[in-house]
Amino acid sequence: MRKLGLDFDNTLINYDLIFYETAREFKLIPKDIKKSKNAVRNYLINKNEEKKFTELQGEVYGSKIINAEQSPGMFEALKFIQDKGYELAIVSHKTKNPIIGPKYNLHKSALSWLEKNKFFDKEGLFMNKNNVFFEPTKEEKVKRIEYIGCTHFIDDLPSILNLIKKDIVKIHYNPGKENLSDNYLKFSKWGKLKYKEIF
Ligand SMILES: [Mg+2]
């Protein structure tokens, strides 16, 4: 069976607005910066407050995630691919708790988001929860991708794709970036993923 493996953070889910709003709530950023995760990170790093960004990440992934948006067009694309006969699996590099700050269970938080967004519903993607994996390190993530027999894998990080063995079709999701490297199949918007050709 053909199996499409999916990264979770920043691939299925779009954190931009939540990062901006949470950073505003904690009074870490001025109002007029761009509403994106990268803009928030760059702002804090430029102020030498990387630790604050790490803490903010814990809040976003732990307690605010439930209100995060889907990557636009993602759900429809996955439905299409599934209808082509692919099994879907999610393989995420995610520690159980944030590195600093409150001890949120990040795995539970991510599962709640998937539930809310109908990944397990009969009327949704009807995925089996046993096909969702959270791995504590990049290396274990890559091992899992290979062990469960993914034939294709989509990730926003080339550093992960670089580690996956050659016979898995690697697809790079790089939201909003039109100039993409040529190393992998790639797309900048789920609506633009040439899934009709790839799958
Ligand atoms: Mg990711």
Tab-separated table of C-alpha atoms and ligand atoms in Angstrom:
chain	number	residue	atom	x	y	z
A	1	MET	CA	0.000	0.000	0.000
A	2	ARG	CA	1.165	3.500	-0.743
A	3	LYS	CA	1.555	5.622	2.337
A	4	LEU	CA	1.918	9.380	2.603
A	5	GLY	CA	3.733	10.522	5.718
A	6	LEU	CA	3.139	14.047	6.964
A	7	ASP	CA	5.021	16.360	9.225
A	8	PHE	CA	2.768	18.195	11.703
A	9	ASP	CA	4.099	21.587	12.890
A	10	ASN	CA	4.064	24.248	10.165
A	11	THR	CA	3.036	21.661	7.575
A	12	LEU	CA	-0.539	20.739	8.526
A	13	ILE	CA	-0.974	23.637	10.876
A	14	ASN	CA	-0.327	27.332	10.422
A	15	TYR	CA	0.842	29.037	13.620
A	16	ASP	CA	1.398	32.545	12.273
A	17	LEU	CA	-1.584	34.296	13.791
A	18	ILE	CA	-1.395	32.403	17.084
A	19	PHE	CA	2.277	33.330	17.556
A	20	TYR	CA	1.480	36.961	16.917
A	21	GLU	CA	-1.557	37.001	19.200
A	22	THR	CA	0.121	35.120	22.039
A	23	ALA	CA	3.199	37.354	21.849
A	24	ARG	CA	0.881	40.363	22.053
A	25	GLU	CA	-0.947	38.837	25.015
A	26	PHE	CA	2.361	38.417	26.851
A	27	LYS	CA	3.403	41.943	25.821
A	28	LEU	CA	6.524	40.721	24.020
A	29	ILE	CA	6.105	42.541	20.708
A	30	PRO	CA	4.779	45.845	19.376
A	31	LYS	CA	1.481	45.828	17.536
A	32	ASP	CA	2.837	46.758	14.119
A	33	ILE	CA	5.090	43.806	13.329
A	34	LYS	CA	4.044	41.269	10.712
A	35	LYS	CA	1.570	38.647	11.890
A	36	SER	CA	3.842	35.679	11.404
A	37	LYS	CA	5.838	33.234	13.476
A	38	ASN	CA	9.070	34.253	11.758
A	39	ALA	CA	8.476	37.952	12.367
A	40	VAL	CA	7.889	37.285	16.077
A	41	ARG	CA	10.981	35.078	16.296
A	42	ASN	CA	13.171	37.573	14.459
A	43	TYR	CA	11.948	40.423	16.616
A	44	LEU	CA	12.774	38.585	19.862
A	45	ILE	CA	16.094	37.233	18.617
A	46	ASN	CA	17.153	40.727	17.538
A	47	LYS	CA	16.401	41.883	21.067
A	48	ASN	CA	18.474	39.014	22.463
A	49	GLU	CA	15.372	37.416	23.905
A	50	GLU	CA	15.565	33.998	22.349
A	51	LYS	CA	14.628	32.427	25.675
A	52	LYS	CA	11.354	34.352	25.585
A	53	PHE	CA	10.701	32.929	22.143
A	54	THR	CA	11.336	29.388	23.413
A	55	GLU	CA	8.892	30.009	26.256
A	56	LEU	CA	6.363	31.467	23.857
A	57	GLN	CA	6.703	28.371	21.707
A	58	GLY	CA	5.734	26.241	24.720
A	59	GLU	CA	2.611	28.354	25.247
A	60	VAL	CA	1.644	28.193	21.579
A	61	TYR	CA	2.233	24.466	21.127
A	62	GLY	CA	0.799	23.642	24.561
A	63	SER	CA	-2.163	25.857	25.357
A	64	LYS	CA	-2.956	28.024	22.317
A	65	ILE	CA	-2.641	25.437	19.578
A	66	ILE	CA	-6.310	24.473	19.709
A	67	ASN	CA	-7.204	27.757	17.993
A	68	ALA	CA	-4.473	27.550	15.354
A	69	GLU	CA	-5.512	27.484	11.719
A	70	GLN	CA	-5.050	24.715	9.199
A	71	SER	CA	-2.541	25.375	6.465
A	72	PRO	CA	-4.875	26.689	3.753
A	73	GLY	CA	-5.997	24.005	1.305
A	74	MET	CA	-4.322	21.209	3.276
A	75	PHE	CA	-7.466	19.311	4.182
A	76	GLU	CA	-8.830	19.188	0.634
A	77	ALA	CA	-5.462	18.051	-0.707
A	78	LEU	CA	-5.237	15.230	1.843
A	79	LYS	CA	-8.769	14.111	1.012
A	80	PHE	CA	-7.852	13.965	-2.651
A	81	ILE	CA	-4.689	11.958	-1.986
A	82	GLN	CA	-6.558	9.615	0.318
A	83	ASP	CA	-9.212	9.050	-2.338
A	84	LYS	CA	-6.376	7.978	-4.638
A	85	GLY	CA	-5.803	5.062	-2.287
A	86	TYR	CA	-3.062	6.406	-0.052
A	87	GLU	CA	-2.922	5.681	3.640
A	88	LEU	CA	-2.024	8.768	5.703
A	89	ALA	CA	0.362	8.889	8.659
A	90	ILE	CA	1.613	11.815	10.730
A	91	VAL	CA	5.165	11.699	12.028
A	92	SER	CA	6.146	14.670	14.138
A	93	HIS	CA	9.309	15.647	15.993
A	94	LYS	CA	7.811	16.745	19.277
A	95	THR	CA	8.959	16.393	22.865
A	96	LYS	CA	6.325	15.531	25.454
A	97	ASN	CA	6.794	18.758	27.412
A	98	PRO	CA	8.141	22.206	26.513
A	99	ILE	CA	11.846	22.760	27.208
A	100	ILE	CA	11.027	25.614	29.588
A	101	GLY	CA	7.855	27.011	31.131
A	102	PRO	CA	4.649	25.203	32.191
A	103	LYS	CA	4.663	21.423	31.707
A	104	TYR	CA	2.006	21.205	29.005
A	105	ASN	CA	1.571	17.789	27.406
A	106	LEU	CA	2.391	18.775	23.833
A	107	HIS	CA	1.372	15.401	22.407
A	108	LYS	CA	-2.103	15.664	23.914
A	109	SER	CA	-2.417	19.251	22.695
A	110	ALA	CA	-1.524	18.244	19.140
A	111	LEU	CA	-3.972	15.328	19.237
A	112	SER	CA	-6.729	17.685	20.416
A	113	TRP	CA	-6.048	19.928	17.422
A	114	LEU	CA	-6.223	16.953	15.063
A	115	GLU	CA	-9.490	15.869	16.675
A	116	LYS	CA	-10.999	19.336	16.415
A	117	ASN	CA	-9.967	19.512	12.772
A	118	LYS	CA	-11.684	16.228	11.890
A	119	PHE	CA	-8.647	14.084	11.188
A	120	PHE	CA	-10.254	11.148	12.992
A	121	ASP	CA	-13.932	11.739	12.128
A	122	LYS	CA	-15.801	9.509	9.753
A	123	GLU	CA	-16.907	12.625	7.837
A	124	GLY	CA	-13.324	13.904	7.912
A	125	LEU	CA	-10.112	12.070	7.066
A	126	PHE	CA	-11.065	9.111	9.280
A	127	MET	CA	-7.431	8.486	10.160
A	128	ASN	CA	-6.503	5.902	12.716
A	129	LYS	CA	-4.896	7.443	15.823
A	130	ASN	CA	-2.329	4.658	15.644
A	131	ASN	CA	-1.008	6.394	12.550
A	132	VAL	CA	0.022	9.479	14.521
A	133	PHE	CA	3.552	9.384	15.921
A	134	PHE	CA	5.401	11.881	18.084
A	135	GLU	CA	9.133	11.301	18.254
A	136	PRO	CA	11.497	13.010	20.698
A	137	THR	CA	14.392	13.442	18.245
A	138	LYS	CA	14.879	14.070	14.536
A	139	GLU	CA	16.689	10.762	14.190
A	140	GLU	CA	13.793	8.839	15.714
A	141	LYS	CA	11.387	10.705	13.467
A	142	VAL	CA	13.325	9.612	10.397
A	143	LYS	CA	13.530	6.022	11.657
A	144	ARG	CA	9.767	6.011	12.162
A	145	ILE	CA	9.096	7.371	8.677
A	146	GLU	CA	11.140	4.534	7.207
A	147	TYR	CA	9.926	1.824	9.609
A	148	ILE	CA	6.218	2.382	8.945
A	149	GLY	CA	6.822	2.182	5.214
A	150	CYS	CA	6.060	5.687	3.971
A	151	THR	CA	6.353	5.853	0.187
A	152	HIS	CA	6.052	9.669	0.231
A	153	PHE	CA	6.830	12.280	2.891
A	154	ILE	CA	5.926	15.967	3.144
A	155	ASP	CA	7.846	18.295	5.474
A	156	ASP	CA	8.559	22.013	5.734
A	157	LEU	CA	12.146	21.308	6.842
A	158	PRO	CA	14.754	20.241	4.256
A	159	SER	CA	16.936	19.179	7.221
A	160	ILE	CA	14.480	16.314	7.808
A	161	LEU	CA	14.056	15.428	4.137
A	162	ASN	CA	17.863	15.270	3.811
A	163	LEU	CA	17.965	12.444	6.350
A	164	ILE	CA	15.284	10.245	4.771
A	165	LYS	CA	16.407	7.381	2.566
A	166	LYS	CA	16.372	7.825	-1.185
A	167	ASP	CA	13.539	5.561	-2.238
A	168	ILE	CA	10.942	7.612	-0.345
A	169	VAL	CA	9.515	10.436	-2.467
A	170	LYS	CA	10.365	13.632	-0.594
A	171	ILE	CA	8.173	16.678	-0.931
A	172	HIS	CA	9.121	20.063	0.482
A	173	TYR	CA	6.358	22.365	1.698
A	174	ASN	CA	7.714	25.893	1.924
A	175	PRO	CA	4.750	28.169	2.602
A	176	GLY	CA	4.708	31.432	0.751
A	177	LYS	CA	8.126	30.994	-0.859
A	178	GLU	CA	8.033	30.938	-4.626
A	179	ASN	CA	11.799	30.464	-5.029
A	180	LEU	CA	12.304	26.922	-3.953
A	181	SER	CA	15.375	24.737	-4.112
A	182	ASP	CA	15.514	22.079	-6.765
A	183	ASN	CA	16.422	19.192	-4.520
A	184	TYR	CA	12.912	17.938	-3.941
A	185	LEU	CA	9.429	18.033	-5.295
A	186	LYS	CA	8.129	21.182	-3.758
A	187	PHE	CA	5.150	23.453	-3.292
A	188	SER	CA	4.445	26.793	-1.635
A	189	LYS	CA	0.689	26.442	-1.153
A	190	TRP	CA	-1.355	23.301	-0.602
A	191	GLY	CA	-3.657	24.482	-3.350
A	192	LYS	CA	-0.658	24.503	-5.681
A	193	LEU	CA	0.638	21.058	-4.771
A	194	LYS	CA	0.575	19.188	-8.026
A	195	TYR	CA	-0.976	16.234	-6.245
A	196	LYS	CA	-2.809	15.247	-9.353
A	197	GLU	CA	0.573	14.533	-10.958
A	198	ILE	CA	2.485	13.229	-7.958
A	199	PHE	CA	-0.073	10.856	-6.492
B	1	MG	MG	7.477	21.119	10.569
